[in-house]
Tab-separated table of N, CA and C in Angstrom:
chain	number	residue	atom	x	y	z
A	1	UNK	N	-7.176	-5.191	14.724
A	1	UNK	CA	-8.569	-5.162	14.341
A	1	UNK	C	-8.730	-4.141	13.223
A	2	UNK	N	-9.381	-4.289	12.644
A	2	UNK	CA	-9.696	-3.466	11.001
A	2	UNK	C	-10.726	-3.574	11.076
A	3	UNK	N	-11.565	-3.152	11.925
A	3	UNK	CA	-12.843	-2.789	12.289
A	3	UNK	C	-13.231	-2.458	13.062
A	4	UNK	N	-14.757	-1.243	13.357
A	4	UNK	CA	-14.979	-0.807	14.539
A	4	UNK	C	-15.869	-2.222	15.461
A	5	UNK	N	-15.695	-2.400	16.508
A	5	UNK	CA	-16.229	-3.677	17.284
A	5	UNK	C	-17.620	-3.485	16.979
A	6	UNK	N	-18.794	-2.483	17.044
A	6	UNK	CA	-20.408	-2.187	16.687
A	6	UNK	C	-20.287	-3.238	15.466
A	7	UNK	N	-19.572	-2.998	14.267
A	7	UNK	CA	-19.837	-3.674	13.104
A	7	UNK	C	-20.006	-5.322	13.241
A	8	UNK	N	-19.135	-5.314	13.948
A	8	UNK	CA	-18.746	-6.764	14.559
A	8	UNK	C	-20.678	-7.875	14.694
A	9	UNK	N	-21.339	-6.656	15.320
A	9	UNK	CA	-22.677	-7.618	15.523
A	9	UNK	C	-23.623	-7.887	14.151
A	10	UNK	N	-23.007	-7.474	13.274
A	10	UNK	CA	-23.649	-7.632	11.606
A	10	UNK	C	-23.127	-9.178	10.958
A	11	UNK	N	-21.877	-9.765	11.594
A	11	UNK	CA	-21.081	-10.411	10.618
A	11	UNK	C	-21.827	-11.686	11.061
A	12	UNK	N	-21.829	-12.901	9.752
A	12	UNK	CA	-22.285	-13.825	9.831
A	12	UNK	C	-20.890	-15.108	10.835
A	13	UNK	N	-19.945	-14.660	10.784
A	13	UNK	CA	-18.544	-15.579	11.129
A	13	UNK	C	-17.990	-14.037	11.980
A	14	UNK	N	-17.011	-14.581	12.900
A	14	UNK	CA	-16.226	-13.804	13.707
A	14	UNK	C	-15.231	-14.488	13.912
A	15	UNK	N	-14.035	-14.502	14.091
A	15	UNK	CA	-12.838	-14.997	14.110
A	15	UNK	C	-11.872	-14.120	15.277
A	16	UNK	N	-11.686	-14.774	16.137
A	16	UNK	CA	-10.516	-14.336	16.979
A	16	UNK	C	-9.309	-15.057	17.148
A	17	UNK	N	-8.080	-14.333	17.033
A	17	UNK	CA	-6.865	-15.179	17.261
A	17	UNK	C	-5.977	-14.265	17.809
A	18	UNK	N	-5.189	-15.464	18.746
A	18	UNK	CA	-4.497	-14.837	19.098
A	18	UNK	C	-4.679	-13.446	20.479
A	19	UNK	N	-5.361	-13.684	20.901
A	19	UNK	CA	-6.191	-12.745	22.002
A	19	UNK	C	-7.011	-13.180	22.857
A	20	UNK	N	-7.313	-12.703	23.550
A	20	UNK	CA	-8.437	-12.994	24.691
A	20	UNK	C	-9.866	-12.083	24.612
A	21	UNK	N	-10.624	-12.073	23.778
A	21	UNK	CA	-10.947	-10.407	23.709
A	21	UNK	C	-12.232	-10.701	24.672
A	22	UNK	N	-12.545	-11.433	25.126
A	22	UNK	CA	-13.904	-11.333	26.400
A	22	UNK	C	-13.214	-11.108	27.709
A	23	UNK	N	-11.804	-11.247	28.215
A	23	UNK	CA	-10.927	-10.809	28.805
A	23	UNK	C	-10.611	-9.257	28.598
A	24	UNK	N	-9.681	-8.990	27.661
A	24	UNK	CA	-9.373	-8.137	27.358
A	24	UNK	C	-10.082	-6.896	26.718
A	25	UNK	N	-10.793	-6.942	26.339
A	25	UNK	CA	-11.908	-6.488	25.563
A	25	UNK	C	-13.707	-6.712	25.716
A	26	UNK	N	-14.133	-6.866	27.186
A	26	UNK	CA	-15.148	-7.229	27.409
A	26	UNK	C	-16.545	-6.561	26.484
A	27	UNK	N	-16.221	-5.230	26.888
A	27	UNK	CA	-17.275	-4.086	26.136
A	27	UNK	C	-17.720	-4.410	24.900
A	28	UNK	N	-16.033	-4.940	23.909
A	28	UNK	CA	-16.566	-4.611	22.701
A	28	UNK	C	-16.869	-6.050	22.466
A	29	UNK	N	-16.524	-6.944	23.039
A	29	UNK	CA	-16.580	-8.610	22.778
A	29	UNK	C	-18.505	-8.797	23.294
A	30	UNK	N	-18.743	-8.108	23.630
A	30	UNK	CA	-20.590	-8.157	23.376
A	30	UNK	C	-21.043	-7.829	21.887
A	31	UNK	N	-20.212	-7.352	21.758
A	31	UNK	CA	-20.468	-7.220	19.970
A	31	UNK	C	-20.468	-8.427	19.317
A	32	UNK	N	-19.408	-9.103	19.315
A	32	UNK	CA	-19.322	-10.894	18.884
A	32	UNK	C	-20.385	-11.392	19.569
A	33	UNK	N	-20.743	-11.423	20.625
A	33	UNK	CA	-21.378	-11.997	21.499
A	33	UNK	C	-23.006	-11.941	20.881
A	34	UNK	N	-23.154	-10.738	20.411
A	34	UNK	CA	-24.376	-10.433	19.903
A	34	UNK	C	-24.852	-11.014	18.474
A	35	UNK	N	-23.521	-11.068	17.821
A	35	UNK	CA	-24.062	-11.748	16.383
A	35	UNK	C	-23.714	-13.468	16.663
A	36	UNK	N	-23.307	-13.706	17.581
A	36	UNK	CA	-23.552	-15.046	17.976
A	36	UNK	C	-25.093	-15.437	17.793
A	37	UNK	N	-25.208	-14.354	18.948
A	37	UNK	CA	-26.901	-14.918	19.567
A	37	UNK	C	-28.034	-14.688	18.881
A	38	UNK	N	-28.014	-13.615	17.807
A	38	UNK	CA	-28.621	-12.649	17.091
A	38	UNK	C	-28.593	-12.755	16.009
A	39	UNK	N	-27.687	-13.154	15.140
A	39	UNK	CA	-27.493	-13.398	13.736
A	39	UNK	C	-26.945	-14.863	13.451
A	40	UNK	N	-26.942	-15.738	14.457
A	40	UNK	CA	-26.570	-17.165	14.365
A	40	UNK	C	-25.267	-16.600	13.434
A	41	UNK	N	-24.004	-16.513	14.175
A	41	UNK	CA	-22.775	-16.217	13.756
A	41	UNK	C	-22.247	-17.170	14.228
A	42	UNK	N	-20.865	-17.525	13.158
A	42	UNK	CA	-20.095	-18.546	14.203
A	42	UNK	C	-18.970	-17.874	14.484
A	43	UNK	N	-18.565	-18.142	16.001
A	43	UNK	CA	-17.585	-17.920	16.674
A	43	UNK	C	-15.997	-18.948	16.610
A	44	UNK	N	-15.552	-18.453	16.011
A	44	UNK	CA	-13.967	-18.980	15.680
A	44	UNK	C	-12.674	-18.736	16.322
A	45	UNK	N	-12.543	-19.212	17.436
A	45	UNK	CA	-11.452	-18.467	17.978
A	45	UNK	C	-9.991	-19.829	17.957
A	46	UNK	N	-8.748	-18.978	17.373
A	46	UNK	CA	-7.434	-19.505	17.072
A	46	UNK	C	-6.672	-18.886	18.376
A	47	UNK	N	-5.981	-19.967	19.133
A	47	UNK	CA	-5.028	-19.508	19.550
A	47	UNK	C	-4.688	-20.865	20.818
A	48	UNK	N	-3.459	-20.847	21.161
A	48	UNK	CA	-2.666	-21.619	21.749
A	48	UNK	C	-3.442	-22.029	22.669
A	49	UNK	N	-3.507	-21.202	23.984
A	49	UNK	CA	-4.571	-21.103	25.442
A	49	UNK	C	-6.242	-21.406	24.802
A	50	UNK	N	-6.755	-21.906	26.150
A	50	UNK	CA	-7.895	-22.032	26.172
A	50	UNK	C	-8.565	-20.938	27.001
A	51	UNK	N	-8.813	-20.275	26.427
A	51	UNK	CA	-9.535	-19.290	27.007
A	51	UNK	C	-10.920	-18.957	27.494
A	52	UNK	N	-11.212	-17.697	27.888
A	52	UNK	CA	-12.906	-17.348	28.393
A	52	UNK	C	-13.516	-17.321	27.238
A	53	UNK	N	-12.192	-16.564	25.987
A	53	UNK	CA	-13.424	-16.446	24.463
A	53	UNK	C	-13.731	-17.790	23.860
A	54	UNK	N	-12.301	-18.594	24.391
A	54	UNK	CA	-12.656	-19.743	23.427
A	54	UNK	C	-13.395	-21.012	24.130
A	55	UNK	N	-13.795	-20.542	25.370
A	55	UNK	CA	-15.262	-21.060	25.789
A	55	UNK	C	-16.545	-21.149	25.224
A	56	UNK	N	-16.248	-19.907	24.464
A	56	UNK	CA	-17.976	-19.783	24.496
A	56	UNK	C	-17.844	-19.824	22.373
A	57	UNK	N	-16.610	-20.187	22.124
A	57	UNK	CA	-16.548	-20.701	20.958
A	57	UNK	C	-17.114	-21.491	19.597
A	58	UNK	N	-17.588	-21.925	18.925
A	58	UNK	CA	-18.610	-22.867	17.776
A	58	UNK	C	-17.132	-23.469	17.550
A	59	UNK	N	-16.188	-22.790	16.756
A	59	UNK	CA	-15.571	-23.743	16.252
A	59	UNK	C	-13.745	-22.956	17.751
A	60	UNK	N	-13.145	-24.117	18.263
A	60	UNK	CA	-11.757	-23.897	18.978
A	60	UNK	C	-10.743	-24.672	17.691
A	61	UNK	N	-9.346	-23.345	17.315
A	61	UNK	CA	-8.380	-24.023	16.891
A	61	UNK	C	-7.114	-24.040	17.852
A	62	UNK	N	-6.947	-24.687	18.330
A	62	UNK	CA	-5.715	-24.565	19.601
A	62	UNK	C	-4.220	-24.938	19.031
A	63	UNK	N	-3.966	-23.855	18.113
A	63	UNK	CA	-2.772	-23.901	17.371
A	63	UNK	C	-1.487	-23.750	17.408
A	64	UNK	N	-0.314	-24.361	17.661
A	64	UNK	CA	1.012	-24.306	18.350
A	64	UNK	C	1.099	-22.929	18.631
A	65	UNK	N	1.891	-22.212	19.611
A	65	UNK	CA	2.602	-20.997	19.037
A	65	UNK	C	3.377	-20.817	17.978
A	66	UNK	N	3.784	-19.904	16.827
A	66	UNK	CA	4.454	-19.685	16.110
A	66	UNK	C	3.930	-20.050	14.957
A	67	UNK	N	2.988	-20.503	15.188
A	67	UNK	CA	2.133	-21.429	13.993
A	67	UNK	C	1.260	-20.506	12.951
A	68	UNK	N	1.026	-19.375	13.222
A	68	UNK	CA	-0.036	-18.078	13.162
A	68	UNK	C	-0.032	-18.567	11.691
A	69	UNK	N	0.890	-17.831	10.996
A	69	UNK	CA	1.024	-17.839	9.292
A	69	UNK	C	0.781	-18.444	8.779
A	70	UNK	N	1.408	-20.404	8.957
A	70	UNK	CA	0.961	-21.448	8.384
A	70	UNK	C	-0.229	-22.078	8.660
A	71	UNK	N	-0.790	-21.428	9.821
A	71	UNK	CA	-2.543	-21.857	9.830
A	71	UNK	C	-3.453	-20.792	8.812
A	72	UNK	N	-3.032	-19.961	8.748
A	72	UNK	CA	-3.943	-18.902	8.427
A	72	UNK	C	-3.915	-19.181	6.600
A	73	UNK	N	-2.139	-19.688	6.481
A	73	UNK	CA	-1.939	-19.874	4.586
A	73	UNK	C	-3.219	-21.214	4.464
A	74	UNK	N	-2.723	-22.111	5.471
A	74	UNK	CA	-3.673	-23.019	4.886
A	74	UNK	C	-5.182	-22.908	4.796
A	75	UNK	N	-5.811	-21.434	5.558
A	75	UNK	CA	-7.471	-21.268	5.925
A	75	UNK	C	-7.509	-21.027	3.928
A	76	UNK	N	-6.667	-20.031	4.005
A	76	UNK	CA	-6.933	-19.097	2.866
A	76	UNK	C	-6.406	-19.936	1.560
A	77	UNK	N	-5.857	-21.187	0.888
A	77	UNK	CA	-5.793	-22.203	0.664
A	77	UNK	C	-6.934	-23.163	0.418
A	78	UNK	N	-7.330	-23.499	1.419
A	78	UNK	CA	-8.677	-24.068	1.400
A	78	UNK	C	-9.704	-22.956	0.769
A	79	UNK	N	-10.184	-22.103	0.908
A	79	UNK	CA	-10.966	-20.823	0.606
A	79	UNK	C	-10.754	-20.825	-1.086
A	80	UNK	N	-9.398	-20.522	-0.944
A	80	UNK	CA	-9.387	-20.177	-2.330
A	80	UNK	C	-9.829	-21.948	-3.421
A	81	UNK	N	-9.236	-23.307	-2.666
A	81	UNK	CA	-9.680	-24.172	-3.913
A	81	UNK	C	-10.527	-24.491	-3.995
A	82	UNK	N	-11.461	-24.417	-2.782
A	82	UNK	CA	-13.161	-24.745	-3.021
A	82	UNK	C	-13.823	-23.440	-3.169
A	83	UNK	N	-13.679	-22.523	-3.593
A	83	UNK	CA	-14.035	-21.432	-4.473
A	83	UNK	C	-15.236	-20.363	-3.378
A	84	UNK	N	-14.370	-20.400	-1.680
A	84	UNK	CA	-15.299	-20.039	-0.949
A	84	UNK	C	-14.867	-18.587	-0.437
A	85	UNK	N	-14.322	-17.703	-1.640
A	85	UNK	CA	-13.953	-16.371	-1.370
A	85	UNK	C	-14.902	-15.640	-2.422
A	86	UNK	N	-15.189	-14.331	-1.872
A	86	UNK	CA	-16.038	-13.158	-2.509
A	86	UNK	C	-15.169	-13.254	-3.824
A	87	UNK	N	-14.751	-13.667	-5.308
A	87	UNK	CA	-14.348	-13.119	-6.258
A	87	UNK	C	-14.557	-11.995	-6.537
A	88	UNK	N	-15.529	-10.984	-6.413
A	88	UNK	CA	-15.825	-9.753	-7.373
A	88	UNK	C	-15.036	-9.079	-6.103
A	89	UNK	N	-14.997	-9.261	-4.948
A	89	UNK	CA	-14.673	-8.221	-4.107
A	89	UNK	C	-12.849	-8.514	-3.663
A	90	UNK	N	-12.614	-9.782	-4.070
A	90	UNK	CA	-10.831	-9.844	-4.227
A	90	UNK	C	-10.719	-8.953	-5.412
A	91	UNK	N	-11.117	-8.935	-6.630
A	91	UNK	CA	-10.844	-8.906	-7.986
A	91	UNK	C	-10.800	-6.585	-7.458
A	92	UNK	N	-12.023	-6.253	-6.956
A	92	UNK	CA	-12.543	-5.032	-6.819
A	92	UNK	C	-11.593	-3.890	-5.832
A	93	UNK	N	-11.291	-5.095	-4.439
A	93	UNK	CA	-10.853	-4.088	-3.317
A	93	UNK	C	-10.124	-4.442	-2.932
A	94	UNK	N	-9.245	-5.582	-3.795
A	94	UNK	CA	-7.794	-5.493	-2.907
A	94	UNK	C	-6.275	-5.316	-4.318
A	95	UNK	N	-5.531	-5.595	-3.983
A	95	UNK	CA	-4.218	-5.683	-4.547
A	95	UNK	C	-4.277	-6.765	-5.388
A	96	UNK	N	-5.096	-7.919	-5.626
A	96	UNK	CA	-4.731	-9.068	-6.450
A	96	UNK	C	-4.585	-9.231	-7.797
A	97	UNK	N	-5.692	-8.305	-7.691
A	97	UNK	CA	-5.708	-7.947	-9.408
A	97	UNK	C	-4.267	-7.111	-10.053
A	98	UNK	N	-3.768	-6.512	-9.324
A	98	UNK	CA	-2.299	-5.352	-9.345
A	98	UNK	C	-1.535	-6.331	-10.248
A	99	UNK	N	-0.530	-6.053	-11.013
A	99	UNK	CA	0.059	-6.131	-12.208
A	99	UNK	C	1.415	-5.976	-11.261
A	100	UNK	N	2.606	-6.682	-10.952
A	100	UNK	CA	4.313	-6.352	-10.169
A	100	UNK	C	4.847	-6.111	-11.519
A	101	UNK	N	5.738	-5.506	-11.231
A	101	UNK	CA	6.720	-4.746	-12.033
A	101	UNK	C	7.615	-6.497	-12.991
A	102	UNK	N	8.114	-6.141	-14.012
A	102	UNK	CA	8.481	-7.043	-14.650
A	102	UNK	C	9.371	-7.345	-13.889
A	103	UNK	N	10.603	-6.521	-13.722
A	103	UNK	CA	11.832	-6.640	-12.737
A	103	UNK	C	11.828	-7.112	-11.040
A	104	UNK	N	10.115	-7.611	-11.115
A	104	UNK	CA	10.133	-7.923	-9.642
A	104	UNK	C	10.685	-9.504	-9.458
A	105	UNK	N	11.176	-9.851	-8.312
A	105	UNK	CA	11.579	-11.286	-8.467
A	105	UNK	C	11.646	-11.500	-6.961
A	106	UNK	N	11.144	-12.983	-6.926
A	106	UNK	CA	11.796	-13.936	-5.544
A	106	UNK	C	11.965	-15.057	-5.883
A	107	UNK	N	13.084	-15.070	-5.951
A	107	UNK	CA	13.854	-16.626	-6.028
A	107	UNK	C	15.170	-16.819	-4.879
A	108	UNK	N	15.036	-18.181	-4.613
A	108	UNK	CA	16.030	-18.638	-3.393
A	108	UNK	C	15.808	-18.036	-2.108
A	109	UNK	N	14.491	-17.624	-1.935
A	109	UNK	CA	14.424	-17.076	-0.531
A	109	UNK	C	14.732	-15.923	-0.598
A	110	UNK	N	14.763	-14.632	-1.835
A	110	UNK	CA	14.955	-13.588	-1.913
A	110	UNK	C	14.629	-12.898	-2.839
A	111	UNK	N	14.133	-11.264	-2.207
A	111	UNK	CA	13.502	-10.618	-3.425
A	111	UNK	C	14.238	-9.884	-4.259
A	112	UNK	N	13.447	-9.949	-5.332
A	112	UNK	CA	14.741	-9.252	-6.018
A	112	UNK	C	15.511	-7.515	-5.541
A	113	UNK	N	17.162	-7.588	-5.961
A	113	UNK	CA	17.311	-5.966	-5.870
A	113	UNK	C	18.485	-6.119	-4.495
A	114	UNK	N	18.601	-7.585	-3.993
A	114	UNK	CA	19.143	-7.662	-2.713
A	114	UNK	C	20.905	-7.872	-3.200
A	115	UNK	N	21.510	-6.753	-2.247
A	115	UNK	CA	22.917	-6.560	-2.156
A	115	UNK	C	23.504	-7.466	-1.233
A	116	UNK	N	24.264	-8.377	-1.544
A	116	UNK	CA	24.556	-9.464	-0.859
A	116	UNK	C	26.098	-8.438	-0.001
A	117	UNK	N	27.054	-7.645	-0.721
A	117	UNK	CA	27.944	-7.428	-0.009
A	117	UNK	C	27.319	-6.071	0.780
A	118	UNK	N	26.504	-5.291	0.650
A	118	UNK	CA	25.806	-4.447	1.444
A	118	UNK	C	24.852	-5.212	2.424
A	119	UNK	N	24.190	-6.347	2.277
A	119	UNK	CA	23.791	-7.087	3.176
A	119	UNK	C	22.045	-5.985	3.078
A	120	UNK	N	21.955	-5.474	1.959
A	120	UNK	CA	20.244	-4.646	2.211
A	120	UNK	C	19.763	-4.789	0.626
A	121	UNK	N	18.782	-4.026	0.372
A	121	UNK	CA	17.790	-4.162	-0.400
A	121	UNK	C	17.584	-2.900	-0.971
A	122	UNK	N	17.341	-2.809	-2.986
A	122	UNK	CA	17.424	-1.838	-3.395
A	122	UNK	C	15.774	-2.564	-3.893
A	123	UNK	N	14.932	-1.665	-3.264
A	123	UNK	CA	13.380	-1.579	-3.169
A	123	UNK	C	12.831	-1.306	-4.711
A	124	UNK	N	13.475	-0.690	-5.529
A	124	UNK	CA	12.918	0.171	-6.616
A	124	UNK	C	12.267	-0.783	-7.010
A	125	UNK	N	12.569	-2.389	-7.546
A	125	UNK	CA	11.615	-2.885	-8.333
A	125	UNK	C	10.360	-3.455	-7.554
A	126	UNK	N	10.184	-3.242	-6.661
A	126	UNK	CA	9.254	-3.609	-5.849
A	126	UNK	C	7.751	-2.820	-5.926
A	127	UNK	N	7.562	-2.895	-7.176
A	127	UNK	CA	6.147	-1.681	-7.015
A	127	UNK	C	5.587	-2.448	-8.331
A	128	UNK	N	4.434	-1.891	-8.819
A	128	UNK	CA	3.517	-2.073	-9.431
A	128	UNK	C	3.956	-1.362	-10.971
A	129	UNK	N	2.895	-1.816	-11.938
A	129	UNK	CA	3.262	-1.749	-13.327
A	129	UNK	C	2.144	-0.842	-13.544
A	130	UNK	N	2.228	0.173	-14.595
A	130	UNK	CA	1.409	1.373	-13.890
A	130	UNK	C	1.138	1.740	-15.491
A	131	UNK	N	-0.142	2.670	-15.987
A	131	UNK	CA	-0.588	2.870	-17.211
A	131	UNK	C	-0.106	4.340	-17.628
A	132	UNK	N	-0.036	4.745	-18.663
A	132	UNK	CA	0.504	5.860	-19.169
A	132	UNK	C	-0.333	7.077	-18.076
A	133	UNK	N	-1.450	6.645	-17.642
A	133	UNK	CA	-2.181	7.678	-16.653
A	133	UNK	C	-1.442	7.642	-15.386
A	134	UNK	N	-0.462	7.087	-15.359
A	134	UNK	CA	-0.243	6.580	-13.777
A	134	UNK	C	-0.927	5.787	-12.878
A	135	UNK	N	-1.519	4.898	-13.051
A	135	UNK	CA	-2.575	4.195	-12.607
A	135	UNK	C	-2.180	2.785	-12.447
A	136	UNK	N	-2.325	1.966	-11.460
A	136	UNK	CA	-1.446	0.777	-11.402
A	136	UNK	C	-2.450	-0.261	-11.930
A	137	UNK	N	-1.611	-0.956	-13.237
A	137	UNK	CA	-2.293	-2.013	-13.986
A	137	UNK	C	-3.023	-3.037	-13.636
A	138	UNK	N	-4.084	-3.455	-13.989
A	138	UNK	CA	-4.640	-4.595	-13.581
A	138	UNK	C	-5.287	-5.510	-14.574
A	139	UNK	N	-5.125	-6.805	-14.054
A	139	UNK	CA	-5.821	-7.947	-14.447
A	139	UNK	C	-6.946	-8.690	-13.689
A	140	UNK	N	-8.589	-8.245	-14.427
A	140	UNK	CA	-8.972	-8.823	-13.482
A	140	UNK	C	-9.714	-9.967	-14.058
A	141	UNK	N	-8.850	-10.856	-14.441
A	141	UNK	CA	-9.436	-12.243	-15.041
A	141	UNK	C	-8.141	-13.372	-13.737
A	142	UNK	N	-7.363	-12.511	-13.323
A	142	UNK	CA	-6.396	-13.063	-12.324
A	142	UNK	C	-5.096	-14.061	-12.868
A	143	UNK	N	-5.187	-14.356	-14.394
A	143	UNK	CA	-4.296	-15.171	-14.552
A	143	UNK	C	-3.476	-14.451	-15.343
A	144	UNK	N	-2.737	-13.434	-15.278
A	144	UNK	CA	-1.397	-12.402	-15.800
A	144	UNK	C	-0.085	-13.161	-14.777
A	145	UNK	N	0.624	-13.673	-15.414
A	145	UNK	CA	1.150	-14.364	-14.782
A	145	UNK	C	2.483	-13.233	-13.625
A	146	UNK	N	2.259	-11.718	-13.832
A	146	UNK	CA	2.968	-11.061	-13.026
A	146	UNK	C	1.573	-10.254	-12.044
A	147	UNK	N	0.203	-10.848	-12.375
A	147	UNK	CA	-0.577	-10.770	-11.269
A	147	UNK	C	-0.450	-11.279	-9.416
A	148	UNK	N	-0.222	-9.892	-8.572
A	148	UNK	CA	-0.652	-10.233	-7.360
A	148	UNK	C	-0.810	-11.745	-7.006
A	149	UNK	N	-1.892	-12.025	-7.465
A	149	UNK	CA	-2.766	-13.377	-7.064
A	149	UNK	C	-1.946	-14.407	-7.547
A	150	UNK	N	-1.176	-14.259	-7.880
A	150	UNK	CA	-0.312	-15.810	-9.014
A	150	UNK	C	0.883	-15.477	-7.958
């Protein structure tokens, strides 16, 4: 969770996966509970079991186990081609806009820097492209083709 549960009764959508949190978490799951009832929120809960949370659910995804990543690539997929993400606040508060180092690479299922007869990983190029201030470069028009977001 990357949030305190109180905040939780502000949000227009709530999303649970992977948890039980009216089980596990009764106290703070009145918080969801509240912007359900209170802010006409929808309740989204992902996960294998049918649960107490995903009773009282708007939308149930009852998603294989192991499945976590490739449900979640495809939410954020969808989001991104029908144009239903905050732009100013990807572009503002996260990493997308960030500039990778020229020397960064993944190809064949591997990033670059990897010692095949050491069997590990020399990390150095793995960082960001940074301005004579020290300041890590950005593009925020998103199409730098060593942009985050690409």
């Amino acid at each position: 969770m990357t949030n305190h549960w109180v905040d939780i009764k502000n949000a227009n959508v709530v999303m649970v996966m992977g948890g039980n949190a009216a089980e596990a978490h009764p106290v703070g799951f009145r918080w969801a509970m509240e912007a359900k009832n209170n802010n006409d929120a929808t309740l989204i809960v992902v996960d294998p079991r049918f649960t107490r949370t995903a009773s009282v659910a708007d939308i149930y995804a009852p998603i294989r186990s192991g499945t976590d990543i490739t449900f979640l690539s495809g939410v954020l997929r969808y989001l991104i081609e029908n144009n239903k993400i905050n732009a100013e606040y990807v572009k503002h508060y996260t990493n997308a806009s960030l500039l990778v180092r020229d020397d960064f690479a993944f190809e064949d299922g591997l990033f670059s820097g990897y010692d095949a007869e050491k069997r590990q990983y020399d990390k150095s190029s793995w960082n960001y492209q940074f301005d004579e201030n020290g300041y890590a470069k950005r593009d925020e028009t998103l199409t730098h083709p060593r942009c985050v977001w690409n």
